[in-house]
Amino acid sequence: IYGTAMHWAYILNPTEWPYTPVGRNRHYRGGSQPVAIINDGGFEHYKDTYLNTNMTLEYGITKNLTLKGQYAYASRDIKHKIFRATYRLYDDNENLVLTDQSPNSLNDDQNTEVNKTFIATLNYGLQTGKHDIKALGGFSQESTEYESFGVGRKDFLNNSIHVINGGSADKDLWSTSGGAYEWAIQSFFGRLNY
């Protein structure tokens, strides 16, 4: 939380005022203050889209034999965009004390994960007199795929441009990141009871 509006709200004296006499953002002991961060410090957008489905089908083949299938699908898509706007803070004599978050910057990240599960079982049960026989055979398959990427740029012409291509053409002020993984497992299983 260091450097955020909450950080400055905790340490700020409640009698401090956020603006200079002419209405500019006022510094607090050479640092920022929460009103300036909230109003002029940029934005953070976070969107998390989640889908979860589960289907089951059960079919009686004969009186003693049943087939059951289950399928589950879950996906999650996260988009996270942060724009850190440059803003200026002044003292009570209208002198510039600090230019914060300079140069301005934009980070745009996305993560996607998909999980799939399929289970099929065949159940057999027979009761005759004192005998009780049960058998189960099954197949299971699970998989996960994950992918992430992120891009960032600094030094935008102004604080109104919020797209990556609006940042500096200097490649030293660019950042990229990304990663991916995937795994899967299949198995057969069974059980016999008497």
mmCIF file of C-alpha atoms in Angstrom:
data_model
loop_
_atom_site.group_PDB
_atom_site.id
_atom_site.type_symbol
_atom_site.label_atom_id
_atom_site.label_comp_id
_atom_site.label_asym_id
_atom_site.label_seq_id
_atom_site.Cartn_x
_atom_site.Cartn_y
_atom_site.Cartn_z
ATOM 1 C CA ILE A 1 0.000 0.000 0.000
ATOM 2 C CA TYR A 2 3.091 2.243 0.144
ATOM 3 C CA GLY A 3 2.674 5.255 -2.138
ATOM 4 C CA THR A 4 -1.061 4.740 -2.678
ATOM 5 C CA ALA A 5 -3.909 7.042 -1.695
ATOM 6 C CA MET A 6 -4.534 4.815 1.353
ATOM 7 C CA HIS A 7 -0.897 5.165 2.439
ATOM 8 C CA TRP A 8 -1.098 8.965 2.353
ATOM 9 C CA ALA A 9 -4.563 8.989 3.964
ATOM 10 C CA TYR A 10 -3.144 7.084 6.962
ATOM 11 C CA ILE A 11 -0.256 9.493 7.542
ATOM 12 C CA LEU A 12 -1.910 12.751 6.505
ATOM 13 C CA ASN A 13 -2.882 15.140 9.267
ATOM 14 C CA PRO A 14 -6.704 15.583 9.110
ATOM 15 C CA THR A 15 -6.318 19.369 9.250
ATOM 16 C CA GLU A 16 -4.166 19.431 6.076
ATOM 17 C CA TRP A 17 -5.909 20.849 3.041
ATOM 18 C CA PRO A 18 -5.471 19.273 -0.419
ATOM 19 C CA TYR A 19 -5.202 22.446 -2.529
ATOM 20 C CA THR A 20 -3.032 25.562 -2.687
ATOM 21 C CA PRO A 21 -4.719 28.994 -2.413
ATOM 22 C CA VAL A 22 -5.221 29.096 -6.214
ATOM 23 C CA GLY A 23 -6.553 25.507 -6.402
ATOM 24 C CA ARG A 24 -3.506 23.453 -7.442
ATOM 25 C CA ASN A 25 -2.700 20.097 -5.858
ATOM 26 C CA ARG A 26 -0.819 20.771 -2.647
ATOM 27 C CA HIS A 27 2.089 18.595 -1.518
ATOM 28 C CA TYR A 28 2.290 17.086 1.944
ATOM 29 C CA ARG A 29 5.769 17.231 3.500
ATOM 30 C CA GLY A 30 7.386 16.932 0.089
ATOM 31 C CA GLY A 31 5.223 13.961 -0.866
ATOM 32 C CA SER A 32 1.869 13.257 -2.387
ATOM 33 C CA GLN A 33 -1.587 13.371 -0.869
ATOM 34 C CA PRO A 34 -4.717 11.213 -1.390
ATOM 35 C CA VAL A 35 -6.903 13.760 -3.205
ATOM 36 C CA ALA A 36 -4.241 14.316 -5.876
ATOM 37 C CA ILE A 37 -3.703 10.577 -6.310
ATOM 38 C CA ILE A 38 -7.439 9.859 -6.639
ATOM 39 C CA ASN A 39 -8.295 12.797 -8.910
ATOM 40 C CA ASP A 40 -5.143 13.043 -11.035
ATOM 41 C CA GLY A 41 -3.052 9.925 -10.450
ATOM 42 C CA GLY A 42 -4.536 7.774 -13.214
ATOM 43 C CA PHE A 43 -6.733 4.700 -13.059
ATOM 44 C CA GLU A 44 -6.795 0.959 -12.600
ATOM 45 C CA HIS A 45 -9.326 -1.206 -14.440
ATOM 46 C CA TYR A 46 -9.720 -4.855 -13.482
ATOM 47 C CA LYS A 47 -12.129 -7.167 -15.274
ATOM 48 C CA ASP A 48 -12.467 -10.813 -14.271
ATOM 49 C CA THR A 49 -14.761 -12.951 -16.442
ATOM 50 C CA TYR A 50 -15.450 -16.427 -15.111
ATOM 51 C CA LEU A 51 -17.495 -19.239 -16.681
ATOM 52 C CA ASN A 52 -18.152 -22.552 -14.942
ATOM 53 C CA THR A 53 -20.308 -25.319 -16.387
ATOM 54 C CA ASN A 54 -20.995 -28.873 -15.289
ATOM 55 C CA MET A 55 -23.070 -31.478 -17.135
ATOM 56 C CA THR A 56 -24.036 -34.998 -16.090
ATOM 57 C CA LEU A 57 -25.731 -37.707 -18.129
ATOM 58 C CA GLU A 58 -26.795 -41.043 -16.676
ATOM 59 C CA TYR A 59 -28.206 -43.852 -18.801
ATOM 60 C CA GLY A 60 -29.502 -47.248 -17.665
ATOM 61 C CA ILE A 61 -28.343 -49.753 -20.267
ATOM 62 C CA THR A 62 -29.970 -52.716 -18.496
ATOM 63 C CA LYS A 63 -31.533 -53.286 -15.094
ATOM 64 C CA ASN A 64 -28.106 -53.904 -13.541
ATOM 65 C CA LEU A 65 -25.824 -51.812 -15.787
ATOM 66 C CA THR A 66 -25.587 -48.008 -15.762
ATOM 67 C CA LEU A 67 -23.396 -45.639 -17.752
ATOM 68 C CA LYS A 68 -22.647 -42.211 -16.305
ATOM 69 C CA GLY A 69 -20.741 -39.348 -17.887
ATOM 70 C CA GLN A 70 -19.711 -36.001 -16.391
ATOM 71 C CA TYR A 71 -18.123 -33.031 -18.141
ATOM 72 C CA ALA A 72 -16.962 -29.797 -16.536
ATOM 73 C CA TYR A 73 -15.594 -26.704 -18.259
ATOM 74 C CA ALA A 74 -14.255 -23.663 -16.442
ATOM 75 C CA SER A 75 -12.603 -20.615 -17.970
ATOM 76 C CA ARG A 76 -11.272 -17.413 -16.496
ATOM 77 C CA ASP A 77 -10.213 -14.324 -18.413
ATOM 78 C CA ILE A 78 -8.576 -11.464 -16.494
ATOM 79 C CA LYS A 79 -7.825 -8.068 -18.002
ATOM 80 C CA HIS A 80 -5.862 -5.612 -15.881
ATOM 81 C CA LYS A 81 -5.011 -2.124 -17.080
ATOM 82 C CA ILE A 82 -3.160 0.505 -15.018
ATOM 83 C CA PHE A 83 -2.430 4.056 -16.159
ATOM 84 C CA ARG A 84 -0.153 6.082 -13.893
ATOM 85 C CA ALA A 85 -0.701 9.722 -14.786
ATOM 86 C CA THR A 86 1.900 12.403 -14.159
ATOM 87 C CA TYR A 87 0.707 15.121 -11.816
ATOM 88 C CA ARG A 88 2.300 18.093 -10.094
ATOM 89 C CA LEU A 89 2.250 19.157 -6.453
ATOM 90 C CA TYR A 90 2.854 22.701 -5.201
ATOM 91 C CA ASP A 91 3.573 24.441 -1.940
ATOM 92 C CA ASP A 92 1.448 27.247 -0.486
ATOM 93 C CA ASN A 93 3.513 29.833 -2.412
ATOM 94 C CA GLU A 94 2.585 28.115 -5.718
ATOM 95 C CA ASN A 95 6.123 26.770 -6.235
ATOM 96 C CA LEU A 96 6.405 23.362 -7.912
ATOM 97 C CA VAL A 97 7.622 20.894 -5.282
ATOM 98 C CA LEU A 98 7.177 17.534 -6.959
ATOM 99 C CA THR A 99 6.234 16.034 -10.300
ATOM 100 C CA ASP A 100 4.923 12.605 -9.328
ATOM 101 C CA GLN A 101 4.730 9.474 -11.510
ATOM 102 C CA SER A 102 6.931 10.971 -14.200
ATOM 103 C CA PRO A 103 7.046 9.774 -16.864
ATOM 104 C CA ASN A 104 3.457 8.600 -17.050
ATOM 105 C CA SER A 105 2.980 4.922 -17.886
ATOM 106 C CA LEU A 106 0.487 2.299 -19.010
ATOM 107 C CA ASN A 107 0.528 -1.430 -18.243
ATOM 108 C CA ASP A 108 -1.967 -3.696 -19.977
ATOM 109 C CA ASP A 109 -2.056 -7.361 -18.887
ATOM 110 C CA GLN A 110 -4.259 -10.320 -19.762
ATOM 111 C CA ASN A 111 -4.453 -13.847 -18.319
ATOM 112 C CA THR A 112 -6.560 -16.727 -19.605
ATOM 113 C CA GLU A 113 -7.059 -20.140 -18.014
ATOM 114 C CA VAL A 114 -9.234 -23.031 -19.222
ATOM 115 C CA ASN A 115 -9.890 -26.216 -17.201
ATOM 116 C CA LYS A 116 -11.668 -29.264 -18.666
ATOM 117 C CA THR A 117 -12.669 -32.446 -16.854
ATOM 118 C CA PHE A 118 -14.387 -35.567 -18.252
ATOM 119 C CA ILE A 119 -15.297 -38.651 -16.212
ATOM 120 C CA ALA A 120 -17.134 -41.730 -17.494
ATOM 121 C CA THR A 121 -18.142 -44.662 -15.294
ATOM 122 C CA LEU A 122 -19.835 -47.969 -15.946
ATOM 123 C CA ASN A 123 -21.583 -49.465 -12.877
ATOM 124 C CA TYR A 124 -22.806 -53.012 -12.544
ATOM 125 C CA GLY A 125 -24.739 -54.387 -9.588
ATOM 126 C CA LEU A 126 -26.307 -57.824 -9.000
ATOM 127 C CA GLN A 127 -28.062 -59.257 -5.929
ATOM 128 C CA THR A 128 -28.971 -62.937 -5.858
ATOM 129 C CA GLY A 129 -29.908 -64.540 -2.599
ATOM 130 C CA LYS A 130 -27.093 -63.950 -0.125
ATOM 131 C CA HIS A 131 -24.711 -62.640 -2.785
ATOM 132 C CA ASP A 132 -24.154 -58.979 -3.631
ATOM 133 C CA ILE A 133 -21.771 -58.200 -6.500
ATOM 134 C CA LYS A 134 -20.810 -54.678 -7.548
ATOM 135 C CA ALA A 135 -18.331 -53.601 -10.216
ATOM 136 C CA LEU A 136 -17.244 -50.196 -11.418
ATOM 137 C CA GLY A 137 -14.989 -49.232 -14.315
ATOM 138 C CA GLY A 138 -14.137 -45.731 -15.338
ATOM 139 C CA PHE A 139 -12.106 -43.293 -17.376
ATOM 140 C CA SER A 140 -11.001 -39.809 -16.336
ATOM 141 C CA GLN A 141 -9.360 -36.973 -18.234
ATOM 142 C CA GLU A 142 -8.388 -33.542 -16.904
ATOM 143 C CA SER A 143 -6.536 -30.675 -18.558
ATOM 144 C CA THR A 144 -5.558 -27.071 -17.887
ATOM 145 C CA GLU A 145 -4.243 -24.434 -20.278
ATOM 146 C CA TYR A 146 -2.931 -21.077 -19.066
ATOM 147 C CA GLU A 147 -1.569 -18.118 -21.001
ATOM 148 C CA SER A 148 -0.592 -14.608 -19.959
ATOM 149 C CA PHE A 149 0.862 -11.587 -21.662
ATOM 150 C CA GLY A 150 1.522 -8.024 -20.711
ATOM 151 C CA VAL A 151 2.739 -4.895 -22.398
ATOM 152 C CA GLY A 152 3.748 -1.539 -21.025
ATOM 153 C CA ARG A 153 4.985 1.822 -22.189
ATOM 154 C CA LYS A 154 6.097 5.048 -20.566
ATOM 155 C CA ASP A 155 6.270 8.712 -21.485
ATOM 156 C CA PHE A 156 2.890 9.379 -23.091
ATOM 157 C CA LEU A 157 2.340 12.740 -24.764
ATOM 158 C CA ASN A 158 -0.370 13.567 -22.210
ATOM 159 C CA ASN A 159 -2.571 11.907 -19.588
ATOM 160 C CA SER A 160 -5.535 11.513 -21.962
ATOM 161 C CA ILE A 161 -3.987 8.786 -24.129
ATOM 162 C CA HIS A 162 -4.627 5.303 -22.712
ATOM 163 C CA VAL A 163 -3.499 2.958 -25.504
ATOM 164 C CA ILE A 164 -0.099 1.268 -25.759
ATOM 165 C CA ASN A 165 0.806 2.846 -29.112
ATOM 166 C CA GLY A 166 0.393 6.297 -27.535
ATOM 167 C CA GLY A 167 3.532 5.804 -25.452
ATOM 168 C CA SER A 168 7.109 6.613 -26.317
ATOM 169 C CA ALA A 169 8.749 5.197 -29.449
ATOM 170 C CA ASP A 170 11.926 4.713 -27.374
ATOM 171 C CA LYS A 171 12.191 0.931 -26.924
ATOM 172 C CA ASP A 172 14.008 1.427 -23.611
ATOM 173 C CA LEU A 173 10.655 2.645 -22.247
ATOM 174 C CA TRP A 174 8.765 -0.468 -23.378
ATOM 175 C CA SER A 175 8.117 -3.618 -21.373
ATOM 176 C CA THR A 176 6.715 -6.996 -22.331
ATOM 177 C CA SER A 177 6.012 -10.124 -20.364
ATOM 178 C CA GLY A 178 4.278 -13.389 -20.913
ATOM 179 C CA GLY A 179 4.068 -17.011 -20.035
ATOM 180 C CA ALA A 180 2.129 -20.181 -20.603
ATOM 181 C CA TYR A 181 1.746 -23.689 -19.261
ATOM 182 C CA GLU A 182 -0.423 -26.653 -19.932
ATOM 183 C CA TRP A 183 -0.938 -30.028 -18.317
ATOM 184 C CA ALA A 184 -3.205 -33.024 -18.777
ATOM 185 C CA ILE A 185 -3.799 -36.393 -17.157
ATOM 186 C CA GLN A 186 -5.758 -39.466 -18.240
ATOM 187 C CA SER A 187 -6.530 -42.461 -16.095
ATOM 188 C CA PHE A 188 -8.523 -45.657 -15.970
ATOM 189 C CA PHE A 189 -9.849 -47.004 -12.706
ATOM 190 C CA GLY A 190 -11.978 -49.832 -11.407
ATOM 191 C CA ARG A 191 -13.420 -51.469 -8.328
ATOM 192 C CA LEU A 192 -14.966 -54.854 -7.543
ATOM 193 C CA ASN A 193 -17.015 -55.583 -4.408
ATOM 194 C CA TYR A 194 -18.444 -58.901 -3.242
#
